[in-house]
mmCIF file of C-alpha atoms in Angstrom:
data_model
loop_
_atom_site.group_PDB
_atom_site.id
_atom_site.type_symbol
_atom_site.label_atom_id
_atom_site.label_comp_id
_atom_site.label_asym_id
_atom_site.label_seq_id
_atom_site.Cartn_x
_atom_site.Cartn_y
_atom_site.Cartn_z
ATOM 1 C CA UNK A 1 -42.567 -9.698 -42.392
ATOM 2 C CA UNK A 2 -43.277 -8.500 -39.466
ATOM 3 C CA UNK A 3 -46.136 -10.318 -38.714
ATOM 4 C CA UNK A 4 -48.384 -8.678 -40.979
ATOM 5 C CA UNK A 5 -51.050 -10.507 -42.559
ATOM 6 C CA UNK A 6 -51.207 -14.695 -41.557
ATOM 7 C CA UNK A 7 -47.414 -14.266 -41.590
ATOM 8 C CA UNK A 8 -46.284 -14.345 -37.689
ATOM 9 C CA UNK A 9 -42.832 -13.407 -36.110
ATOM 10 C CA UNK A 10 -40.055 -12.329 -38.155
ATOM 11 C CA UNK A 11 -40.041 -13.926 -41.555
ATOM 12 C CA UNK A 12 -37.823 -13.499 -44.647
ATOM 13 C CA UNK A 13 -37.369 -14.050 -47.785
ATOM 14 C CA UNK A 14 -35.531 -14.260 -50.560
ATOM 15 C CA UNK A 15 -36.237 -13.663 -54.173
ATOM 16 C CA UNK A 16 -34.140 -13.982 -57.036
ATOM 17 C CA UNK A 17 -31.144 -11.961 -57.968
ATOM 18 C CA UNK A 18 -29.354 -13.094 -60.827
ATOM 19 C CA UNK A 19 -28.558 -11.407 -63.935
ATOM 20 C CA UNK A 20 -30.374 -13.357 -66.449
ATOM 21 C CA UNK A 21 -32.029 -15.654 -64.170
ATOM 22 C CA UNK A 22 -34.533 -12.763 -62.619
ATOM 23 C CA UNK A 23 -37.304 -14.377 -62.818
ATOM 24 C CA UNK A 24 -39.351 -15.467 -59.289
ATOM 25 C CA UNK A 25 -42.160 -17.763 -59.288
ATOM 26 C CA UNK A 26 -44.507 -18.575 -56.253
ATOM 27 C CA UNK A 27 -46.561 -21.474 -56.087
ATOM 28 C CA UNK A 28 -48.592 -22.988 -52.972
ATOM 29 C CA UNK A 29 -51.803 -24.268 -52.653
ATOM 30 C CA UNK A 30 -54.523 -22.216 -51.480
ATOM 31 C CA UNK A 31 -54.021 -19.850 -48.567
ATOM 32 C CA UNK A 32 -50.552 -20.148 -47.791
ATOM 33 C CA UNK A 33 -49.499 -16.595 -48.522
ATOM 34 C CA UNK A 34 -49.039 -16.127 -51.272
ATOM 35 C CA UNK A 35 -51.566 -13.125 -52.065
ATOM 36 C CA UNK A 36 -50.536 -11.763 -49.099
ATOM 37 C CA UNK A 37 -46.899 -11.306 -50.002
ATOM 38 C CA UNK A 38 -47.554 -9.740 -53.042
ATOM 39 C CA UNK A 39 -50.249 -7.650 -50.677
ATOM 40 C CA UNK A 40 -47.213 -6.689 -48.457
ATOM 41 C CA UNK A 41 -44.525 -5.694 -51.371
ATOM 42 C CA UNK A 42 -47.768 -3.648 -52.365
ATOM 43 C CA UNK A 43 -48.337 -2.018 -48.844
ATOM 44 C CA UNK A 44 -44.315 -1.394 -48.465
ATOM 45 C CA UNK A 45 -44.266 0.667 -51.638
ATOM 46 C CA UNK A 46 -46.861 2.732 -51.906
ATOM 47 C CA UNK A 47 -49.393 1.910 -48.468
ATOM 48 C CA UNK A 48 -51.903 0.216 -50.758
ATOM 49 C CA UNK A 49 -53.940 -2.888 -50.152
ATOM 50 C CA UNK A 50 -54.520 -5.126 -52.905
ATOM 51 C CA UNK A 51 -58.699 -5.436 -53.300
ATOM 52 C CA UNK A 52 -58.929 -8.826 -53.655
ATOM 53 C CA UNK A 53 -58.005 -9.267 -49.814
ATOM 54 C CA UNK A 54 -60.972 -10.435 -46.776
ATOM 55 C CA UNK A 55 -60.749 -7.087 -44.181
ATOM 56 C CA UNK A 56 -58.905 -5.104 -46.175
ATOM 57 C CA UNK A 57 -58.032 -2.977 -42.734
ATOM 58 C CA UNK A 58 -56.673 -5.781 -40.731
ATOM 59 C CA UNK A 59 -53.148 -5.359 -41.116
ATOM 60 C CA UNK A 60 -51.295 -7.432 -38.421
ATOM 61 C CA UNK A 61 -51.977 -11.120 -37.892
ATOM 62 C CA UNK A 62 -53.834 -12.704 -35.892
ATOM 63 C CA UNK A 63 -52.125 -15.007 -33.330
ATOM 64 C CA UNK A 64 -50.281 -11.808 -33.246
ATOM 65 C CA UNK A 65 -52.989 -9.448 -32.337
ATOM 66 C CA UNK A 66 -54.401 -11.843 -29.337
ATOM 67 C CA UNK A 67 -50.813 -11.907 -27.979
ATOM 68 C CA UNK A 68 -50.364 -8.557 -27.652
ATOM 69 C CA UNK A 69 -48.385 -7.259 -30.472
ATOM 70 C CA UNK A 70 -50.302 -4.419 -32.407
ATOM 71 C CA UNK A 71 -46.995 -3.570 -34.951
ATOM 72 C CA UNK A 72 -46.584 -5.443 -38.402
ATOM 73 C CA UNK A 73 -43.446 -4.512 -40.735
ATOM 74 C CA UNK A 74 -42.927 -5.069 -44.203
ATOM 75 C CA UNK A 75 -38.874 -3.887 -45.115
ATOM 76 C CA UNK A 76 -37.908 -4.281 -48.095
ATOM 77 C CA UNK A 77 -34.396 -5.187 -49.702
ATOM 78 C CA UNK A 78 -33.397 -3.872 -52.776
ATOM 79 C CA UNK A 79 -30.787 -2.817 -55.733
ATOM 80 C CA UNK A 80 -31.570 -0.359 -58.103
ATOM 81 C CA UNK A 81 -28.718 1.405 -60.617
ATOM 82 C CA UNK A 82 -26.286 -0.735 -59.203
ATOM 83 C CA UNK A 83 -27.308 0.483 -55.444
ATOM 84 C CA UNK A 84 -28.533 -2.044 -52.697
ATOM 85 C CA UNK A 85 -31.174 0.552 -50.844
ATOM 86 C CA UNK A 86 -34.162 -0.918 -47.543
ATOM 87 C CA UNK A 87 -38.208 0.402 -48.242
ATOM 88 C CA UNK A 88 -39.767 0.136 -44.624
ATOM 89 C CA UNK A 89 -43.461 0.576 -44.056
ATOM 90 C CA UNK A 90 -44.609 0.023 -40.568
ATOM 91 C CA UNK A 91 -48.743 -0.417 -39.181
ATOM 92 C CA UNK A 92 -49.126 0.934 -35.578
ATOM 93 C CA UNK A 93 -51.781 2.249 -33.519
ATOM 94 C CA UNK A 94 -54.201 1.576 -36.429
ATOM 95 C CA UNK A 95 -52.491 3.623 -38.382
ATOM 96 C CA UNK A 96 -50.603 2.956 -41.593
ATOM 97 C CA UNK A 97 -47.052 4.834 -41.040
ATOM 98 C CA UNK A 98 -44.491 6.653 -43.670
ATOM 99 C CA UNK A 99 -43.045 4.322 -46.403
ATOM 100 C CA UNK A 100 -38.532 4.983 -44.755
ATOM 101 C CA UNK A 101 -35.830 4.573 -47.472
ATOM 102 C CA UNK A 102 -32.631 3.995 -46.774
ATOM 103 C CA UNK A 103 -29.572 3.856 -48.761
ATOM 104 C CA UNK A 104 -26.328 0.539 -47.731
ATOM 105 C CA UNK A 105 -23.133 3.303 -48.182
ATOM 106 C CA UNK A 106 -20.613 1.138 -46.660
ATOM 107 C CA UNK A 107 -23.287 -1.093 -43.930
ATOM 108 C CA UNK A 108 -24.738 2.219 -43.018
ATOM 109 C CA UNK A 109 -28.048 3.262 -43.772
ATOM 110 C CA UNK A 110 -28.375 6.481 -44.845
ATOM 111 C CA UNK A 111 -32.130 8.437 -45.411
ATOM 112 C CA UNK A 112 -32.171 10.098 -48.664
ATOM 113 C CA UNK A 113 -32.570 13.502 -49.640
ATOM 114 C CA UNK A 114 -35.907 13.220 -51.985
ATOM 115 C CA UNK A 115 -39.082 12.615 -50.409
ATOM 116 C CA UNK A 116 -38.664 8.399 -50.249
ATOM 117 C CA UNK A 117 -42.773 8.293 -52.004
ATOM 118 C CA UNK A 118 -41.140 9.989 -55.234
ATOM 119 C CA UNK A 119 -37.469 8.202 -54.829
ATOM 120 C CA UNK A 120 -39.969 4.208 -55.115
ATOM 121 C CA UNK A 121 -42.248 5.757 -57.717
ATOM 122 C CA UNK A 122 -39.548 6.511 -60.041
ATOM 123 C CA UNK A 123 -38.227 2.893 -59.448
ATOM 124 C CA UNK A 124 -41.503 1.465 -60.103
ATOM 125 C CA UNK A 125 -43.985 3.926 -60.520
ATOM 126 C CA UNK A 126 -48.096 3.248 -59.844
ATOM 127 C CA UNK A 127 -49.742 2.760 -62.269
ATOM 128 C CA UNK A 128 -46.587 -0.320 -63.779
ATOM 129 C CA UNK A 129 -46.928 -2.141 -60.824
ATOM 130 C CA UNK A 130 -49.664 -3.876 -61.600
ATOM 131 C CA UNK A 131 -47.875 -5.426 -65.107
ATOM 132 C CA UNK A 132 -44.791 -6.547 -62.284
ATOM 133 C CA UNK A 133 -46.884 -7.835 -58.953
ATOM 134 C CA UNK A 134 -49.433 -8.918 -59.592
ATOM 135 C CA UNK A 135 -51.987 -12.365 -58.205
ATOM 136 C CA UNK A 136 -51.094 -15.604 -60.968
ATOM 137 C CA UNK A 137 -54.893 -16.743 -60.515
ATOM 138 C CA UNK A 138 -56.605 -14.302 -62.492
ATOM 139 C CA UNK A 139 -54.013 -14.910 -65.139
ATOM 140 C CA UNK A 140 -56.373 -17.086 -67.094
ATOM 141 C CA UNK A 141 -59.236 -13.513 -67.625
ATOM 142 C CA UNK A 142 -56.334 -11.698 -69.796
ATOM 143 C CA UNK A 143 -55.933 -14.007 -73.255
ATOM 144 C CA UNK A 144 -60.011 -13.942 -72.336
ATOM 145 C CA UNK A 145 -62.316 -12.897 -75.332
ATOM 146 C CA UNK A 146 -62.935 -9.291 -74.999
ATOM 147 C CA UNK A 147 -59.610 -8.817 -73.072
ATOM 148 C CA UNK A 148 -57.087 -7.787 -76.137
ATOM 149 C CA UNK A 149 -57.052 -4.032 -75.030
ATOM 150 C CA UNK A 150 -56.066 -4.941 -72.589
ATOM 151 C CA UNK A 151 -53.249 -6.655 -72.420
ATOM 152 C CA UNK A 152 -52.440 -3.435 -75.766
ATOM 153 C CA UNK A 153 -52.615 -0.562 -72.603
ATOM 154 C CA UNK A 154 -50.618 -2.685 -70.135
ATOM 155 C CA UNK A 155 -47.929 -3.317 -73.036
ATOM 156 C CA UNK A 156 -48.064 0.126 -73.826
ATOM 157 C CA UNK A 157 -47.256 1.106 -70.715
ATOM 158 C CA UNK A 158 -44.705 -0.846 -69.543
ATOM 159 C CA UNK A 159 -43.172 0.594 -72.789
ATOM 160 C CA UNK A 160 -43.856 4.043 -71.799
ATOM 161 C CA UNK A 161 -46.054 4.648 -74.598
ATOM 162 C CA UNK A 162 -49.282 5.926 -71.826
ATOM 163 C CA UNK A 163 -46.551 8.900 -69.667
ATOM 164 C CA UNK A 164 -45.190 9.783 -73.231
ATOM 165 C CA UNK A 165 -48.322 11.121 -74.786
ATOM 166 C CA UNK A 166 -49.102 12.153 -70.910
ATOM 167 C CA UNK A 167 -46.225 14.598 -70.756
#
């Protein structure tokens, strides 16, 4: 991250990459950036801002703004089918920039031949992202009485049943 919301300056975060232990839990007190971290991932990949954010369009870190910085960015390095990629989105001039995705080959960044949005959607479709990237503060509401339909729909989405039915 670079000056994205509560993250001032350059921030690097590593998450689980072990094939058998590949779930990352982020735990901290309120106000330490857990939701902003999640928001950065969703914003980078899809250009979407989490609905729970106060001041949704306030992308650039407040301290950075006070110092005259007018650009924020999020870059995510990830693997897909054994290949290494980077996805990057900038915010400048009060506009969210286009998504750029590069494949890293022998240390060089090679732009994709397909549209970046289509590639990201093939790796993690937007309508499935919410099942994998979510704020846990509201997880208890899933088990509330009357929410069985939501759980049923989520499982169907993850398994791809909804996509198959639509096709």
